Amino acid sequence: MSVLVYTENWDGKFKKLSFELVSYASGVAKMLGTDVTAVSIGKVEDTELKKLGNYGAKRILSVDNDKLITLDSQAYTSVISEIAQTENSRVIIISNNNTGKSIAPRLSVRLKAGVGSGVSKLPLNLIPFTVYKRTYSGNAYAHVVIKTDVKIITLAQNSFDVIDAPGNAVIEKVNVNIDGSLIKTVVKDVQKQSGKILLTDADIVVSGGRGMKSPDNWPALVELASLLGAATACSRPVSDEGWRSHDEHTGQTGKIIAPNLYIALGISGATQHLAGISSSKYIVAINTDKDAPIFEAAQYGIVGDAMKVLPKLVAAVKELKK
Amino acid sequence: MKILVCISNVPDTTTKIKFDEGNASIDTAGIQWVINPWDELSLTRALELKDDAANGVKSVTVVHVGPASAEPTIRKALAIGADDAIRVNAESSDSWFVAAQIAEVAKKEQFDIIMCGIESSDYNGSVVGGMISEFLGIPSVSAVSGIKIENGQPVITREIDGGKEIVTVPIPFVVVVQKGIAKEPRIAAMRGIMMARSKPVKLMEPAAVEPLTQIVVFEKPSPRAACKYIDADNAGQLIELLQNEAKVI
Ligand SMILES: Cc1cc2nc3c(=O)[nH]c(=O)nc-3n(C[C@H](O)[C@H](O)[C@H](O)COP(=O)(O)OP(=O)(O)OC[C@H]3O[C@@H](n4cnc5c(N)ncnc54)[C@H](O)[C@@H]3O)c2cc1C
Ligand SMILES: Nc1ncnc2c1ncn2[C@@H]1O[C@H](COP(=O)(O)O)[C@@H](O)[C@H]1O
């Protein structure tokens, strides 16, 4: 009877996301008076696996099977559900990212376990088991009771602090038998961009809207971002106009992000835009219109022309770095 | 080939969300209901696939699980171009319930491609599509930003961390779509609106399924601290505040 957490690695390395998941799982396990077992799928060295122990995992089940190189939702579901059954897990924790979204719902049906998705706090209550979840694109939060014995929680990214809990985890290699004919997803091509800070991973995001006026004004924004180690983003009209690439668009119909700091330049703050960024810890608004709705969401604001403010910010960050 | 597009009926995205007394439900007074933005785009893509005869798409059906009050949204989908619609006559009590109902529909009618949105803008569950596929025991591909048909087989683009993957799966399958699936939602033309009136909406009674989850209460997001303003001429001061006060840089 443990809390099971599915951790994701990228080319054998864990990102903050996985440590966040394990930290969260530890919190849940503490509430339930049990331990955390982490599952890792893929080729991950023991030294890397051990790191999960620093966030409270007691056991780490490592599944390394060539058939699992491609994310196939059915194969992954089979592996995780078998482990969950063997372990008699009561709560299963998965990220609410793309991978999690493809596994959690299948697992729910396989195990007949209710799902609380996009959860951003520890359970509010154990009996009945109640989770806190984002609804209405961030305009409301719901307390959701999960009625089944086994519960699945998908954790909203960057919603829970990583908590160091140094400990020694036991690593166990788990052999799984995978019938190759069950794997239905065939990858024909992979197109990766490298060297860019991923928007969904970034701690700091610098974002521009239509108020940036023209793509010619972006170099200063990009410079500020690179000085801060930030990812760049934009509002929908900006990507629609082709000023910036589509994968930068944040909001209800774009990426939903929750960085520690979101700097919005020339963005009005329409509800559809806020739906993608309102979970950011700090929002900074820079806008010529003092009545722009973005200021209601922001903790720091500058009423002014983005093109005049940007060089000042760049200079200040350079000064700071000296 | 037959395509099923799952559509969710949601408050217009600019709606100010208010709750009923007791905060257990949403105050629906004055709400403008629309097709969930993702579903509008997946419907658009389904129709684009049908437009090209080479793809061999015979029909595009929309399905909705919800009460009669959702009829205008279903009619809108028909006006945009869906051939017919199915409404499962029940309150959509939770994701599990909805997915189980759609799976029942799919078992009866046999579709080759089932399309769902990555999330409904009301419940933000991101689970219905995946659940349907597991109920049916068929493949699912998530985070899908493109779908084509080549020689009768699907060519699907899915978003992965830092890039894209082009994959294929055997038919039938579920795709869970996101940004990129279609450029702009197709809008209903006058002719479409006229034709929609005579298109069939099949009514089905729900299968007996118990929901697994329940919303007990809603709350508003916790209010944020009021905005602190920095003079534009002294913009550099912002950086100092972010470092020393907010401690985020
Ligand atoms: C179904 C639906 C889904 C949508 N989804 C999204 C989404 O996911 N993401 C999204 O972003 N939008 C989305 N939108 C669009 C959204 O409603 C807004 O239209 C959009 O967010 C506005 O973008 P903006 O703030 O860049 O532009 P605008 O609204 O044009 O605002 C520009 C702002 O810049 C300010 N400004 C002007 N000049 C300057 C200057 N020199 N310096 C500083 N500030 C200046 C102006 O005061 C204004 O506030 C969606 C809309 C719909 C209907
Ligand atoms: N009541 C419903 N009827 C039909 N389809 C639905 C319903 N609710 C959700 N869906 C589909 O499932 C997708 C994801 O919804 P959700 O899991 O609630 O975020 C939506 O984009 C729709 O395609």
JSON list of C-alpha atoms in Angstrom, two decimals, chain A residues 55-139:
[
{"chain": "A", "resi": 55, "resn": "TYR", "atom": "CA", "xyz": [12.91, 14.05, -2.51]},
{"chain": "A", "resi": 56, "resn": "GLY", "atom": "CA", "xyz": [11.42, 11.30, -0.45]},
{"chain": "A", "resi": 57, "resn": "ALA", "atom": "CA", "xyz": [11.13, 8.23, -2.69]},
{"chain": "A", "resi": 58, "resn": "LYS", "atom": "CA", "xyz": [11.83, 5.06, -0.69]},
{"chain": "A", "resi": 59, "resn": "ARG", "atom": "CA", "xyz": [11.88, 2.61, -3.57]},
{"chain": "A", "resi": 60, "resn": "ILE", "atom": "CA", "xyz": [12.60, 3.21, -7.19]},
{"chain": "A", "resi": 61, "resn": "LEU", "atom": "CA", "xyz": [11.35, 0.73, -9.72]},
{"chain": "A", "resi": 62, "resn": "SER", "atom": "CA", "xyz": [13.32, 1.04, -12.90]},
{"chain": "A", "resi": 63, "resn": "VAL", "atom": "CA", "xyz": [11.84, -0.39, -16.07]},
{"chain": "A", "resi": 64, "resn": "ASP", "atom": "CA", "xyz": [14.21, -0.48, -19.00]},
{"chain": "A", "resi": 65, "resn": "ASN", "atom": "CA", "xyz": [12.86, -2.20, -22.05]},
{"chain": "A", "resi": 66, "resn": "ASP", "atom": "CA", "xyz": [13.64, -1.47, -25.68]},
{"chain": "A", "resi": 67, "resn": "LYS", "atom": "CA", "xyz": [10.01, -1.81, -26.61]},
{"chain": "A", "resi": 68, "resn": "LEU", "atom": "CA", "xyz": [9.22, 1.25, -24.48]},
{"chain": "A", "resi": 69, "resn": "ILE", "atom": "CA", "xyz": [11.42, 3.69, -26.36]},
{"chain": "A", "resi": 70, "resn": "THR", "atom": "CA", "xyz": [8.39, 5.17, -28.09]},
{"chain": "A", "resi": 71, "resn": "LEU", "atom": "CA", "xyz": [5.61, 6.53, -25.95]},
{"chain": "A", "resi": 72, "resn": "ASP", "atom": "CA", "xyz": [2.75, 4.19, -26.72]},
{"chain": "A", "resi": 73, "resn": "SER", "atom": "CA", "xyz": [-0.14, 4.99, -24.42]},
{"chain": "A", "resi": 74, "resn": "GLN", "atom": "CA", "xyz": [-1.36, 1.40, -24.29]},
{"chain": "A", "resi": 75, "resn": "ALA", "atom": "CA", "xyz": [2.04, -0.14, -23.53]},
{"chain": "A", "resi": 76, "resn": "TYR", "atom": "CA", "xyz": [2.86, 2.45, -20.87]},
{"chain": "A", "resi": 77, "resn": "THR", "atom": "CA", "xyz": [-0.55, 1.98, -19.30]},
{"chain": "A", "resi": 78, "resn": "SER", "atom": "CA", "xyz": [0.01, -1.76, -19.12]},
{"chain": "A", "resi": 79, "resn": "VAL", "atom": "CA", "xyz": [3.39, -1.37, -17.41]},
{"chain": "A", "resi": 80, "resn": "ILE", "atom": "CA", "xyz": [2.22, 1.19, -14.86]},
{"chain": "A", "resi": 81, "resn": "SER", "atom": "CA", "xyz": [-1.07, -0.55, -14.11]},
{"chain": "A", "resi": 82, "resn": "GLU", "atom": "CA", "xyz": [0.70, -3.86, -13.52]},
{"chain": "A", "resi": 83, "resn": "ILE", "atom": "CA", "xyz": [3.10, -2.23, -11.10]},
{"chain": "A", "resi": 84, "resn": "ALA", "atom": "CA", "xyz": [0.28, -0.38, -9.37]},
{"chain": "A", "resi": 85, "resn": "GLN", "atom": "CA", "xyz": [-1.55, -3.66, -8.86]},
{"chain": "A", "resi": 86, "resn": "THR", "atom": "CA", "xyz": [1.49, -5.54, -7.61]},
{"chain": "A", "resi": 87, "resn": "GLU", "atom": "CA", "xyz": [2.31, -2.71, -5.25]},
{"chain": "A", "resi": 88, "resn": "ASN", "atom": "CA", "xyz": [-1.28, -2.37, -4.18]},
{"chain": "A", "resi": 89, "resn": "SER", "atom": "CA", "xyz": [-0.96, 1.38, -4.69]},
{"chain": "A", "resi": 90, "resn": "ARG", "atom": "CA", "xyz": [-3.75, 3.53, -3.38]},
{"chain": "A", "resi": 91, "resn": "VAL", "atom": "CA", "xyz": [-2.73, 6.78, -4.99]},
{"chain": "A", "resi": 92, "resn": "ILE", "atom": "CA", "xyz": [-0.97, 7.14, -8.33]},
{"chain": "A", "resi": 93, "resn": "ILE", "atom": "CA", "xyz": [0.64, 10.46, -9.18]},
{"chain": "A", "resi": 94, "resn": "ILE", "atom": "CA", "xyz": [1.46, 11.54, -12.72]},
{"chain": "A", "resi": 95, "resn": "SER", "atom": "CA", "xyz": [2.36, 14.87, -14.30]},
{"chain": "A", "resi": 96, "resn": "ASN", "atom": "CA", "xyz": [-0.37, 16.81, -16.06]},
{"chain": "A", "resi": 97, "resn": "ASN", "atom": "CA", "xyz": [1.97, 17.30, -19.03]},
{"chain": "A", "resi": 98, "resn": "ASN", "atom": "CA", "xyz": [1.58, 15.78, -22.51]},
{"chain": "A", "resi": 99, "resn": "THR", "atom": "CA", "xyz": [2.88, 12.38, -21.43]},
{"chain": "A", "resi": 100, "resn": "GLY", "atom": "CA", "xyz": [0.75, 12.32, -18.31]},
{"chain": "A", "resi": 101, "resn": "LYS", "atom": "CA", "xyz": [-2.32, 13.32, -20.27]},
{"chain": "A", "resi": 102, "resn": "SER", "atom": "CA", "xyz": [-1.86, 10.35, -22.56]},
{"chain": "A", "resi": 103, "resn": "ILE", "atom": "CA", "xyz": [-1.36, 7.84, -19.75]},
{"chain": "A", "resi": 104, "resn": "ALA", "atom": "CA", "xyz": [-3.52, 8.94, -16.81]},
{"chain": "A", "resi": 105, "resn": "PRO", "atom": "CA", "xyz": [-6.94, 8.57, -18.47]},
{"chain": "A", "resi": 106, "resn": "ARG", "atom": "CA", "xyz": [-6.15, 5.10, -19.82]},
{"chain": "A", "resi": 107, "resn": "LEU", "atom": "CA", "xyz": [-4.84, 4.05, -16.43]},
{"chain": "A", "resi": 108, "resn": "SER", "atom": "CA", "xyz": [-8.05, 5.33, -14.88]},
{"chain": "A", "resi": 109, "resn": "VAL", "atom": "CA", "xyz": [-10.16, 3.02, -17.01]},
{"chain": "A", "resi": 110, "resn": "ARG", "atom": "CA", "xyz": [-7.75, 0.09, -16.66]},
{"chain": "A", "resi": 111, "resn": "LEU", "atom": "CA", "xyz": [-7.81, 0.30, -12.86]},
{"chain": "A", "resi": 112, "resn": "LYS", "atom": "CA", "xyz": [-11.26, 1.80, -12.50]},
{"chain": "A", "resi": 113, "resn": "ALA", "atom": "CA", "xyz": [-9.64, 4.61, -10.56]},
{"chain": "A", "resi": 114, "resn": "GLY", "atom": "CA", "xyz": [-11.11, 8.11, -10.47]},
{"chain": "A", "resi": 115, "resn": "VAL", "atom": "CA", "xyz": [-8.85, 10.92, -11.69]},
{"chain": "A", "resi": 116, "resn": "GLY", "atom": "CA", "xyz": [-8.27, 14.34, -10.23]},
{"chain": "A", "resi": 117, "resn": "SER", "atom": "CA", "xyz": [-6.49, 16.22, -13.00]},
{"chain": "A", "resi": 118, "resn": "GLY", "atom": "CA", "xyz": [-4.52, 19.43, -12.97]},
{"chain": "A", "resi": 119, "resn": "VAL", "atom": "CA", "xyz": [-4.27, 19.31, -9.20]},
{"chain": "A", "resi": 120, "resn": "SER", "atom": "CA", "xyz": [-2.19, 22.05, -7.58]},
{"chain": "A", "resi": 121, "resn": "LYS", "atom": "CA", "xyz": [-2.32, 21.34, -3.84]},
{"chain": "A", "resi": 122, "resn": "LEU", "atom": "CA", "xyz": [-2.00, 18.39, -1.51]},
{"chain": "A", "resi": 123, "resn": "PRO", "atom": "CA", "xyz": [-5.32, 16.60, -0.97]},
{"chain": "A", "resi": 124, "resn": "LEU", "atom": "CA", "xyz": [-7.66, 18.78, 1.07]},
{"chain": "A", "resi": 125, "resn": "ASN", "atom": "CA", "xyz": [-9.12, 15.82, 2.84]},
{"chain": "A", "resi": 126, "resn": "LEU", "atom": "CA", "xyz": [-8.54, 12.07, 3.09]},
{"chain": "A", "resi": 127, "resn": "ILE", "atom": "CA", "xyz": [-12.08, 11.00, 3.92]},
{"chain": "A", "resi": 128, "resn": "PRO", "atom": "CA", "xyz": [-13.66, 11.63, 1.55]},
{"chain": "A", "resi": 129, "resn": "PHE", "atom": "CA", "xyz": [-10.54, 11.93, -0.59]},
{"chain": "A", "resi": 130, "resn": "THR", "atom": "CA", "xyz": [-10.75, 15.48, -1.92]},
{"chain": "A", "resi": 131, "resn": "VAL", "atom": "CA", "xyz": [-8.40, 17.19, -4.34]},
{"chain": "A", "resi": 132, "resn": "TYR", "atom": "CA", "xyz": [-8.07, 20.81, -5.41]},
{"chain": "A", "resi": 133, "resn": "LYS", "atom": "CA", "xyz": [-8.24, 21.30, -9.16]},
{"chain": "A", "resi": 134, "resn": "ARG", "atom": "CA", "xyz": [-8.18, 24.08, -11.69]},
{"chain": "A", "resi": 135, "resn": "THR", "atom": "CA", "xyz": [-11.41, 24.56, -13.64]},
{"chain": "A", "resi": 136, "resn": "TYR", "atom": "CA", "xyz": [-12.83, 27.18, -16.01]},
{"chain": "A", "resi": 137, "resn": "SER", "atom": "CA", "xyz": [-9.33, 27.80, -17.32]},
{"chain": "A", "resi": 138, "resn": "GLY", "atom": "CA", "xyz": [-8.19, 29.19, -14.00]},
{"chain": "A", "resi": 139, "resn": "ASN", "atom": "CA", "xyz": [-11.29, 31.28, -13.27]}
]
